[in-house]
JSON list of C-alpha atoms in Angstrom, two decimals:
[
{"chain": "A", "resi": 1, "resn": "UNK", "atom": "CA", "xyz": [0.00, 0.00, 0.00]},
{"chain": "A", "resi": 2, "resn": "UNK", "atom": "CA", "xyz": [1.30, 3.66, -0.97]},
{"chain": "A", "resi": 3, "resn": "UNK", "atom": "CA", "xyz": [1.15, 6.55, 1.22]},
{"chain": "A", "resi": 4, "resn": "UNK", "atom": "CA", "xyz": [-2.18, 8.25, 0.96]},
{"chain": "A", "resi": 5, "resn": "UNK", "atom": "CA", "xyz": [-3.77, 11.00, 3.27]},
{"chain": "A", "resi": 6, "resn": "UNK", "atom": "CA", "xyz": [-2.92, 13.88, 4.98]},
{"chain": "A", "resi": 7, "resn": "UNK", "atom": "CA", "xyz": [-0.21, 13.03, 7.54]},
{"chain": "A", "resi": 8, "resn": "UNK", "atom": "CA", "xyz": [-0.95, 16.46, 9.32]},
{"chain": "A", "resi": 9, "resn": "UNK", "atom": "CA", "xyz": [-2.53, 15.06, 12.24]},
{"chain": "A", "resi": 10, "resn": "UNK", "atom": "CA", "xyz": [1.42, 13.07, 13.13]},
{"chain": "A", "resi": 11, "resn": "UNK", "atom": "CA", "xyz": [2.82, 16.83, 13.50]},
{"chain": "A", "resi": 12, "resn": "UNK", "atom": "CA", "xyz": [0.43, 16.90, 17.04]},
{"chain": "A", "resi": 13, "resn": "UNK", "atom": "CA", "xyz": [3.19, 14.15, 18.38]},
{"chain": "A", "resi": 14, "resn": "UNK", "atom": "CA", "xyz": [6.14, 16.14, 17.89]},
{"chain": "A", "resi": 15, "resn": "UNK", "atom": "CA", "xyz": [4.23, 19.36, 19.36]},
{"chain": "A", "resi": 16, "resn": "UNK", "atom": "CA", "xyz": [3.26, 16.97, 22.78]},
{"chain": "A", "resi": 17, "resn": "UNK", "atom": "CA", "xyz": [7.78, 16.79, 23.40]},
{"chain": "A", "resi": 18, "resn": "UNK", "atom": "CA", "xyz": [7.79, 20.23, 23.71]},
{"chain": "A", "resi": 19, "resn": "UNK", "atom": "CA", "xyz": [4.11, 21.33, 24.82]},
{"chain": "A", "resi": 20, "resn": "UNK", "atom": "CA", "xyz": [4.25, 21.80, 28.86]},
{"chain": "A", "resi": 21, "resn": "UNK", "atom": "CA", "xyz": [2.38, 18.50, 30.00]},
{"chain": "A", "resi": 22, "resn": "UNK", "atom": "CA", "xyz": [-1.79, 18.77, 29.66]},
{"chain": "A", "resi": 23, "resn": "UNK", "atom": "CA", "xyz": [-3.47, 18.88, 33.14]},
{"chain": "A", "resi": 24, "resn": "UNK", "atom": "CA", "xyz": [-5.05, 15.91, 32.18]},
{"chain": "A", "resi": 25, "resn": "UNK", "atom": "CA", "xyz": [-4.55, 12.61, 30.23]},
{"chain": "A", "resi": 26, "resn": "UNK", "atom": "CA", "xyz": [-6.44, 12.14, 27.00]},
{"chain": "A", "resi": 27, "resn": "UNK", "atom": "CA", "xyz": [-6.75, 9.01, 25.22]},
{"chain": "A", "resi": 28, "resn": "UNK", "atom": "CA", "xyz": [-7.02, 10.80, 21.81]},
{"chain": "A", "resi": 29, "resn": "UNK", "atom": "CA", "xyz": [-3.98, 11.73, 20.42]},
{"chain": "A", "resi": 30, "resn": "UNK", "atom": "CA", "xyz": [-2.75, 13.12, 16.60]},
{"chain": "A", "resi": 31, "resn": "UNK", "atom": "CA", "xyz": [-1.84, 9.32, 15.62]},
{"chain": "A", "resi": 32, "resn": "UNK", "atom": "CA", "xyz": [-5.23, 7.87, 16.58]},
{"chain": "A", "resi": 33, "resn": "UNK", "atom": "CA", "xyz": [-6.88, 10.41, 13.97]},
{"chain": "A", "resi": 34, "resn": "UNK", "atom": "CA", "xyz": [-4.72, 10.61, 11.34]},
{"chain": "A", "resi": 35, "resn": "UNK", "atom": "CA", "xyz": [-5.80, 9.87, 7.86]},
{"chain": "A", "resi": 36, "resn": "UNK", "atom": "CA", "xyz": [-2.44, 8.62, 6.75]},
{"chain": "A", "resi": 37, "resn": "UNK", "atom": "CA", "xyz": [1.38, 7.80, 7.88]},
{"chain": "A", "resi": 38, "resn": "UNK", "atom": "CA", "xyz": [3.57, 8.64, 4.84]},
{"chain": "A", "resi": 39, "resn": "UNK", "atom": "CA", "xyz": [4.53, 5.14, 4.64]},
{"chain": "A", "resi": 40, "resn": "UNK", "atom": "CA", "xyz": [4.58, 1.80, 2.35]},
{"chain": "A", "resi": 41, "resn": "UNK", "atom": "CA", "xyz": [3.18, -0.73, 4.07]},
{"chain": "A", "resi": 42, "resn": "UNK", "atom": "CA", "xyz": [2.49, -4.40, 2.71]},
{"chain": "A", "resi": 43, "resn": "UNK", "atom": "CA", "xyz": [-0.50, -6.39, 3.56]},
{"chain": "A", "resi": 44, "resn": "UNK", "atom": "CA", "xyz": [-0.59, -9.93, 2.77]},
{"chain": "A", "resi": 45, "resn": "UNK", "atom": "CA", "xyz": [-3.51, -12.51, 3.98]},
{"chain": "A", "resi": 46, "resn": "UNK", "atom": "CA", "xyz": [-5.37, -15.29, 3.32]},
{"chain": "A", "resi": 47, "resn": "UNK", "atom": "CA", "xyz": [-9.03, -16.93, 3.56]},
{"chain": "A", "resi": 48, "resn": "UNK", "atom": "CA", "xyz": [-10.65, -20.14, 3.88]},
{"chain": "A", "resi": 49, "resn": "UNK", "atom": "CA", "xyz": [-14.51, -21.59, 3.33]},
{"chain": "A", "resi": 50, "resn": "UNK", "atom": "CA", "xyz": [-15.99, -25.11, 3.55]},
{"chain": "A", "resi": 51, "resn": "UNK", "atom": "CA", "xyz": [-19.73, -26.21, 3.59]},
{"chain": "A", "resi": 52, "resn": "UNK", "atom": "CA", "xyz": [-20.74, -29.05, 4.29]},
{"chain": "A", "resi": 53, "resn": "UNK", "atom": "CA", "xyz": [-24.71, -28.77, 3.32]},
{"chain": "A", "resi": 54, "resn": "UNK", "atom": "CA", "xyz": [-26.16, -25.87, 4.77]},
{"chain": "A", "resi": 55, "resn": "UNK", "atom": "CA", "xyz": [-23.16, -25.24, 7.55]},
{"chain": "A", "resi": 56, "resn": "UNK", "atom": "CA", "xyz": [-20.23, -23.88, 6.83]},
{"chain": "A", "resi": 57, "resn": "UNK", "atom": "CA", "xyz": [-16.99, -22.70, 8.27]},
{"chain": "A", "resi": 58, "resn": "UNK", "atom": "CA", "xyz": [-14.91, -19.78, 7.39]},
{"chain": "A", "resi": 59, "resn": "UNK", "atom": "CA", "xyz": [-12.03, -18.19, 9.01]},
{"chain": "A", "resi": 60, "resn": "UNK", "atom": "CA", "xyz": [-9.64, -15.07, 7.49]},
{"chain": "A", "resi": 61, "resn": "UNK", "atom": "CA", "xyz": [-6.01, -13.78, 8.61]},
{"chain": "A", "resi": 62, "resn": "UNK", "atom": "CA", "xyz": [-4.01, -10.47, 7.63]},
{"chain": "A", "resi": 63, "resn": "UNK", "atom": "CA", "xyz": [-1.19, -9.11, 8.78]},
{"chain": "A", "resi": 64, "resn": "UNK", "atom": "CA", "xyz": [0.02, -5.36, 7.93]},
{"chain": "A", "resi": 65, "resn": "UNK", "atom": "CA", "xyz": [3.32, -4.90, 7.97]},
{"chain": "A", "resi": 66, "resn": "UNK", "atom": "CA", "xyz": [4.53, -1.17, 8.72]},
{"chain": "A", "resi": 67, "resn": "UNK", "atom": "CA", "xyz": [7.37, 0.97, 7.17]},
{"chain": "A", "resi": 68, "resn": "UNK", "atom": "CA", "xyz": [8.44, 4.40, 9.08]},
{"chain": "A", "resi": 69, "resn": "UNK", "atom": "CA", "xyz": [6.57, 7.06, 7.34]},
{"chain": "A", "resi": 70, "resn": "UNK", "atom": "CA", "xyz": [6.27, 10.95, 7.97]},
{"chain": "A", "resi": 71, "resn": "UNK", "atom": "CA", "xyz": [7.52, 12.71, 10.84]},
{"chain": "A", "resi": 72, "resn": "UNK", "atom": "CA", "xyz": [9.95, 9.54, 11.68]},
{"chain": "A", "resi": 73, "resn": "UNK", "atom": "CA", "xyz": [6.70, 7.69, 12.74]},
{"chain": "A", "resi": 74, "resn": "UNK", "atom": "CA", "xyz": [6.15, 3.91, 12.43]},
{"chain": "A", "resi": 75, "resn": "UNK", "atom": "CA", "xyz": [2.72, 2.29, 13.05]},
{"chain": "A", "resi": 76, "resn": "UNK", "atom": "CA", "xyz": [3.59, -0.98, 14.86]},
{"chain": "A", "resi": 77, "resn": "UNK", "atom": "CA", "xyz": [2.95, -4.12, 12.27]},
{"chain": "A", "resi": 78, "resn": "UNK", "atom": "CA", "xyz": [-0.80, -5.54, 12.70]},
{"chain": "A", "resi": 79, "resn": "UNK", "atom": "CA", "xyz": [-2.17, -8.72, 12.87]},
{"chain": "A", "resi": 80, "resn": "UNK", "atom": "CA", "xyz": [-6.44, -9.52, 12.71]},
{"chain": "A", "resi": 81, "resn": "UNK", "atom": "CA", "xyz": [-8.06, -13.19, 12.22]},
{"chain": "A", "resi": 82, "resn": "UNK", "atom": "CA", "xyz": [-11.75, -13.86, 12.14]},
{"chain": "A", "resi": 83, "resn": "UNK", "atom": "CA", "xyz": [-13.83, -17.09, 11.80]},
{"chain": "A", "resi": 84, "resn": "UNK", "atom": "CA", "xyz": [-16.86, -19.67, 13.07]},
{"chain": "A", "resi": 85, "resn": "UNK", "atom": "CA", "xyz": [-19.16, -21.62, 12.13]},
{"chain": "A", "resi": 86, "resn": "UNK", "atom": "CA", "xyz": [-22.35, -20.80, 10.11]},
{"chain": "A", "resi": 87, "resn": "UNK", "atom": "CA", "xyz": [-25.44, -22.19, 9.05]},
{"chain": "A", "resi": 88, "resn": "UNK", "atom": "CA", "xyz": [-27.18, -21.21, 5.06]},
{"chain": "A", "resi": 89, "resn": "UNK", "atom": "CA", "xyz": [-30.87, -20.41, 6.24]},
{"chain": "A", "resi": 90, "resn": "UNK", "atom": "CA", "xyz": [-32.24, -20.09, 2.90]},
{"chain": "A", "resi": 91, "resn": "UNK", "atom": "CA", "xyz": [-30.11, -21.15, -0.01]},
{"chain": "A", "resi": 92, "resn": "UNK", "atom": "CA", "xyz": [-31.97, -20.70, -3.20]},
{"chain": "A", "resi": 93, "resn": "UNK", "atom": "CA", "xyz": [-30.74, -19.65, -7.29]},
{"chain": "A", "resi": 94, "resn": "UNK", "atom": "CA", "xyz": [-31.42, -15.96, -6.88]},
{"chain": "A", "resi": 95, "resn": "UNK", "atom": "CA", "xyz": [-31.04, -15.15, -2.95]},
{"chain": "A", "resi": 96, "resn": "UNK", "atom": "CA", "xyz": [-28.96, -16.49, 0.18]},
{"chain": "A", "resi": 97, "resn": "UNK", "atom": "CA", "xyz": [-29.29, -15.64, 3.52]},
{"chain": "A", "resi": 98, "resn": "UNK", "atom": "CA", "xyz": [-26.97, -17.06, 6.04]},
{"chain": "A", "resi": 99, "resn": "UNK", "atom": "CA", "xyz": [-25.55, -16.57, 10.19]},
{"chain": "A", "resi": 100, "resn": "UNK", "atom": "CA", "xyz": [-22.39, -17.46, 11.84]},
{"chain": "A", "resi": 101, "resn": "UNK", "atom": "CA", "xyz": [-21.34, -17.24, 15.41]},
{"chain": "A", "resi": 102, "resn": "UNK", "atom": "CA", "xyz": [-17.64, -15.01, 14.72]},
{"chain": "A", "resi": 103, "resn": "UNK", "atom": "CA", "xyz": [-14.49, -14.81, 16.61]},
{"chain": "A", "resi": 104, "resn": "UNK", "atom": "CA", "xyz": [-12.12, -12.16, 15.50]},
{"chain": "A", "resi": 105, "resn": "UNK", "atom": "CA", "xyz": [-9.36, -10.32, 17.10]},
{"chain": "A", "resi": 106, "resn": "UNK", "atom": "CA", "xyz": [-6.48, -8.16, 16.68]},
{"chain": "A", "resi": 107, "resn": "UNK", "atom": "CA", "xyz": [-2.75, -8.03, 18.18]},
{"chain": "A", "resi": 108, "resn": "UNK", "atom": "CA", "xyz": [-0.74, -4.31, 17.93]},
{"chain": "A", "resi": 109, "resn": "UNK", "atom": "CA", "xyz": [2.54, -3.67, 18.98]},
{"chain": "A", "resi": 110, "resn": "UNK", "atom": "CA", "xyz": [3.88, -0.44, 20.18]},
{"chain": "A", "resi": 111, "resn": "UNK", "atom": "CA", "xyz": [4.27, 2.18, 17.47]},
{"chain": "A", "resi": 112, "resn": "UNK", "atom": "CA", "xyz": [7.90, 4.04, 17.37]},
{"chain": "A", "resi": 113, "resn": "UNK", "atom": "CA", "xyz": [7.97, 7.37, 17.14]},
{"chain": "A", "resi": 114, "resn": "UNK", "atom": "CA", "xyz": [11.81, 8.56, 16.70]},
{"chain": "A", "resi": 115, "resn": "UNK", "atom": "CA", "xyz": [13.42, 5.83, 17.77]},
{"chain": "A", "resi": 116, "resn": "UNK", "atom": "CA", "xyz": [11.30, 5.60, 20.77]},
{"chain": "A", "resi": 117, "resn": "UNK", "atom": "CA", "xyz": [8.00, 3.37, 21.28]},
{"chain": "A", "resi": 118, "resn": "UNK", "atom": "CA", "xyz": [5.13, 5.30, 21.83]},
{"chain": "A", "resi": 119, "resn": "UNK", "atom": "CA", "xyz": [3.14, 4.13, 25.45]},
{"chain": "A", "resi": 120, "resn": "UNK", "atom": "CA", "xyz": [-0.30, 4.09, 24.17]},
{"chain": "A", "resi": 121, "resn": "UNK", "atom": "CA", "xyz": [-0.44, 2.25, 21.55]},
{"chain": "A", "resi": 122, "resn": "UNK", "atom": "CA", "xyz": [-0.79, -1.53, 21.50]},
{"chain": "A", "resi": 123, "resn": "UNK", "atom": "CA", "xyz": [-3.35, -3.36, 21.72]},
{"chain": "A", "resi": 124, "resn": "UNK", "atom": "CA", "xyz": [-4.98, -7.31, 22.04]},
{"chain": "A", "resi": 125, "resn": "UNK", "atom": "CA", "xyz": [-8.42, -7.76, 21.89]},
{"chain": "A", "resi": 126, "resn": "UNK", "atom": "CA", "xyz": [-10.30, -10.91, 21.26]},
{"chain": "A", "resi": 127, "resn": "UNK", "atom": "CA", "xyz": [-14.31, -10.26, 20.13]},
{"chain": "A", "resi": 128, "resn": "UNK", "atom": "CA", "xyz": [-17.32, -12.62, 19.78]},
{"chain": "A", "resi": 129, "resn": "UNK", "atom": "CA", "xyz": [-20.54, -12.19, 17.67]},
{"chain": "A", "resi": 130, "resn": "UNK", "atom": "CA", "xyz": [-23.06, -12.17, 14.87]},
{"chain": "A", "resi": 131, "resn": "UNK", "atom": "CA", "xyz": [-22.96, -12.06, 11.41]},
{"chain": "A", "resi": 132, "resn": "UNK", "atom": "CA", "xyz": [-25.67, -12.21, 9.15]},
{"chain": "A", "resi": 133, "resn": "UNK", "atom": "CA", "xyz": [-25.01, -12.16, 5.22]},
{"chain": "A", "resi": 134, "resn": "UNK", "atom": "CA", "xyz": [-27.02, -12.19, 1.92]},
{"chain": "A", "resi": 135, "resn": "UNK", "atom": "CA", "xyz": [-26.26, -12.30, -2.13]},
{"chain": "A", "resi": 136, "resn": "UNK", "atom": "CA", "xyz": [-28.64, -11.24, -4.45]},
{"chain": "A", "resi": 137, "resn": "UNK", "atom": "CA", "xyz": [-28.06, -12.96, -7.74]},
{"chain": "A", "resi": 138, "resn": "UNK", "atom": "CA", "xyz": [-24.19, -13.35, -8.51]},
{"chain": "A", "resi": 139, "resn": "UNK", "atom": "CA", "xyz": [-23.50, -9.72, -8.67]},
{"chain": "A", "resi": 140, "resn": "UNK", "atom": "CA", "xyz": [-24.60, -8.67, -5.18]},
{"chain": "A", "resi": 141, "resn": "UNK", "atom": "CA", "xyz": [-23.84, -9.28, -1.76]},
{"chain": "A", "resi": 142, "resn": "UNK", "atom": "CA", "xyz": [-24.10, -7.47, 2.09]},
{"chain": "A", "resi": 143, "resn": "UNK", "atom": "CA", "xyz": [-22.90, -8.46, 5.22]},
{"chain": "A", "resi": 144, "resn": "UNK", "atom": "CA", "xyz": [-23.42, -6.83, 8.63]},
{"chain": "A", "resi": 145, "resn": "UNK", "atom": "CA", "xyz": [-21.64, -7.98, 12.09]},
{"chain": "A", "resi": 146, "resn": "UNK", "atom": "CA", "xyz": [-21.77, -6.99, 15.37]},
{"chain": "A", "resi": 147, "resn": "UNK", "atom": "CA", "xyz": [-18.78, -7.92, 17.84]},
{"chain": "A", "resi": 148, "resn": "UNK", "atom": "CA", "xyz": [-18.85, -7.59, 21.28]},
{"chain": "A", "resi": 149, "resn": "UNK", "atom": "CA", "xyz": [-15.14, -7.77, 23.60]},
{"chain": "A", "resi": 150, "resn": "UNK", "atom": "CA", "xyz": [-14.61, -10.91, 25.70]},
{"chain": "A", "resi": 151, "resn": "UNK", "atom": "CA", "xyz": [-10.45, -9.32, 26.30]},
{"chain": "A", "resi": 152, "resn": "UNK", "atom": "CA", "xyz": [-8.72, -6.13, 25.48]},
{"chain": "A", "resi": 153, "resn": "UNK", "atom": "CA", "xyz": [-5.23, -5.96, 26.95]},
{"chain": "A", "resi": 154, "resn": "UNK", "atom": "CA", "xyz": [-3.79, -2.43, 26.27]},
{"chain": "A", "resi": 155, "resn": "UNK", "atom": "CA", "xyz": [-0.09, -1.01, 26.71]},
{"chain": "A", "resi": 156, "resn": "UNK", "atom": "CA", "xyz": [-1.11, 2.45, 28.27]},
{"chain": "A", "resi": 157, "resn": "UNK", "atom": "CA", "xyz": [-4.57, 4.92, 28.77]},
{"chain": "A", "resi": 158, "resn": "UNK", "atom": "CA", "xyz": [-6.12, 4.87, 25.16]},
{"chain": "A", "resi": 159, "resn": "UNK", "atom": "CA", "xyz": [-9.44, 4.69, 23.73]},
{"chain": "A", "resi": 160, "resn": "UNK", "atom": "CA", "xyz": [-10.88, 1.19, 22.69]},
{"chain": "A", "resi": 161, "resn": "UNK", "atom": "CA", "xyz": [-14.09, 0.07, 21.49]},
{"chain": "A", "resi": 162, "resn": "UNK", "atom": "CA", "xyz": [-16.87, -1.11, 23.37]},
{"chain": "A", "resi": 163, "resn": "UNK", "atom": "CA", "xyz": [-18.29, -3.06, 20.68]},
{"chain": "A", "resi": 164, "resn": "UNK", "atom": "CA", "xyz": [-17.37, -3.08, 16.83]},
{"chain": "A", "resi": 165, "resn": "UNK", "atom": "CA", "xyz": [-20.20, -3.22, 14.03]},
{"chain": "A", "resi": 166, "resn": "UNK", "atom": "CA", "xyz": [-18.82, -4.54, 11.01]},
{"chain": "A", "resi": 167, "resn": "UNK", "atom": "CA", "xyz": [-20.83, -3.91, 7.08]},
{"chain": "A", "resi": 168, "resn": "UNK", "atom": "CA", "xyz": [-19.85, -4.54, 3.40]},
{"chain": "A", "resi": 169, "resn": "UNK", "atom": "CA", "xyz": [-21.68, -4.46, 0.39]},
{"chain": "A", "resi": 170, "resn": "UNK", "atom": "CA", "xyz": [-19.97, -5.83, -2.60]},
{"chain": "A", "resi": 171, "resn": "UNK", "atom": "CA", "xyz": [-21.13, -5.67, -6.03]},
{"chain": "A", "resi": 172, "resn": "UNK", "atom": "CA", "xyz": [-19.67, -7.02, -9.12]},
{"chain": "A", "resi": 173, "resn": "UNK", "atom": "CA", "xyz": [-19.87, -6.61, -12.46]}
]
């Protein structure tokens, strides 16, 4: 992946070594809302399905791997899985509908910001929970999930999710 987005947001890190220190803590910081690092980063991963009548497992992996990018800052390389079983409720020519019982999760290491890692930044977190998908035809298909934490282990005080809602629509053509 090529660098893309503004970076701007990074410049807020170098302003917090010299900025006297904030009165209090805040788990938002320029790197959590910035739109881009400046970086190449490669992201390989793979998928599997298998049905067996109307159940079926699938399970997907991807890891991100991070090059140092603007401002000398490197987002820590990223790994995320997801899978579970599933059952086809209706499984006709024109229209599927399906549900499947997901477990996903993530693992973060500490991002490096000139040469030193930056506190507040990593992050495991295991999730369970719904997914419901449909395909219209062969050209059209949605999927919406909803995933609810069962651990988060963070490095430091930073904002993580109390649940996760998950949607794609993908049409071909």
């Amino acid at each position: 992946r090529f660098p893309t987005g503004s970076t701007a947001r990074l410049q807020e890190e170098v302003d917090e070594l010299t900025a006297p220190p904030a009165p209090v803590d805040s788990a938002i910081h320029g790197h959590d809302l910035v739109l881009g690092s400046g970086s190449v980063d490669g992201i390989i991963g793979t998928a599997v399905f298998t049905r067996w009548q109307r159940l079926f497992f699938s399970a997907s992996t991807q890891y991100a791997i991070r090059t140092t990018g603007d401002f000398d800052y490197r987002f820590a390389d990223d790994l995320s899985w997801s899978g579970g079983p599933g059952a086809l409720l209706i499984l006709g020519d024109k229209f599927t509908l399906a549900v499947q019982a997901t477990v996903s999760g993530e693992t973060k290491g500490q991002d490096t910001f000139q040469g030193n890692k930056a506190g507040d930044t990593g992050l495991t977190a295991v999730y369970v929970g719904p997914q419901i998908s449909a395909t219209w035809n062969e050209k059209l298909s949605a999927e919406v999930g909803v995933d609810l934490p069962v651990s988060i282990r963070n490095t430091s005080f930073q904002a993580v999710p109390d649940y996760r809602v998950r949607a794609g629509l993908t049409w071909r053509f």
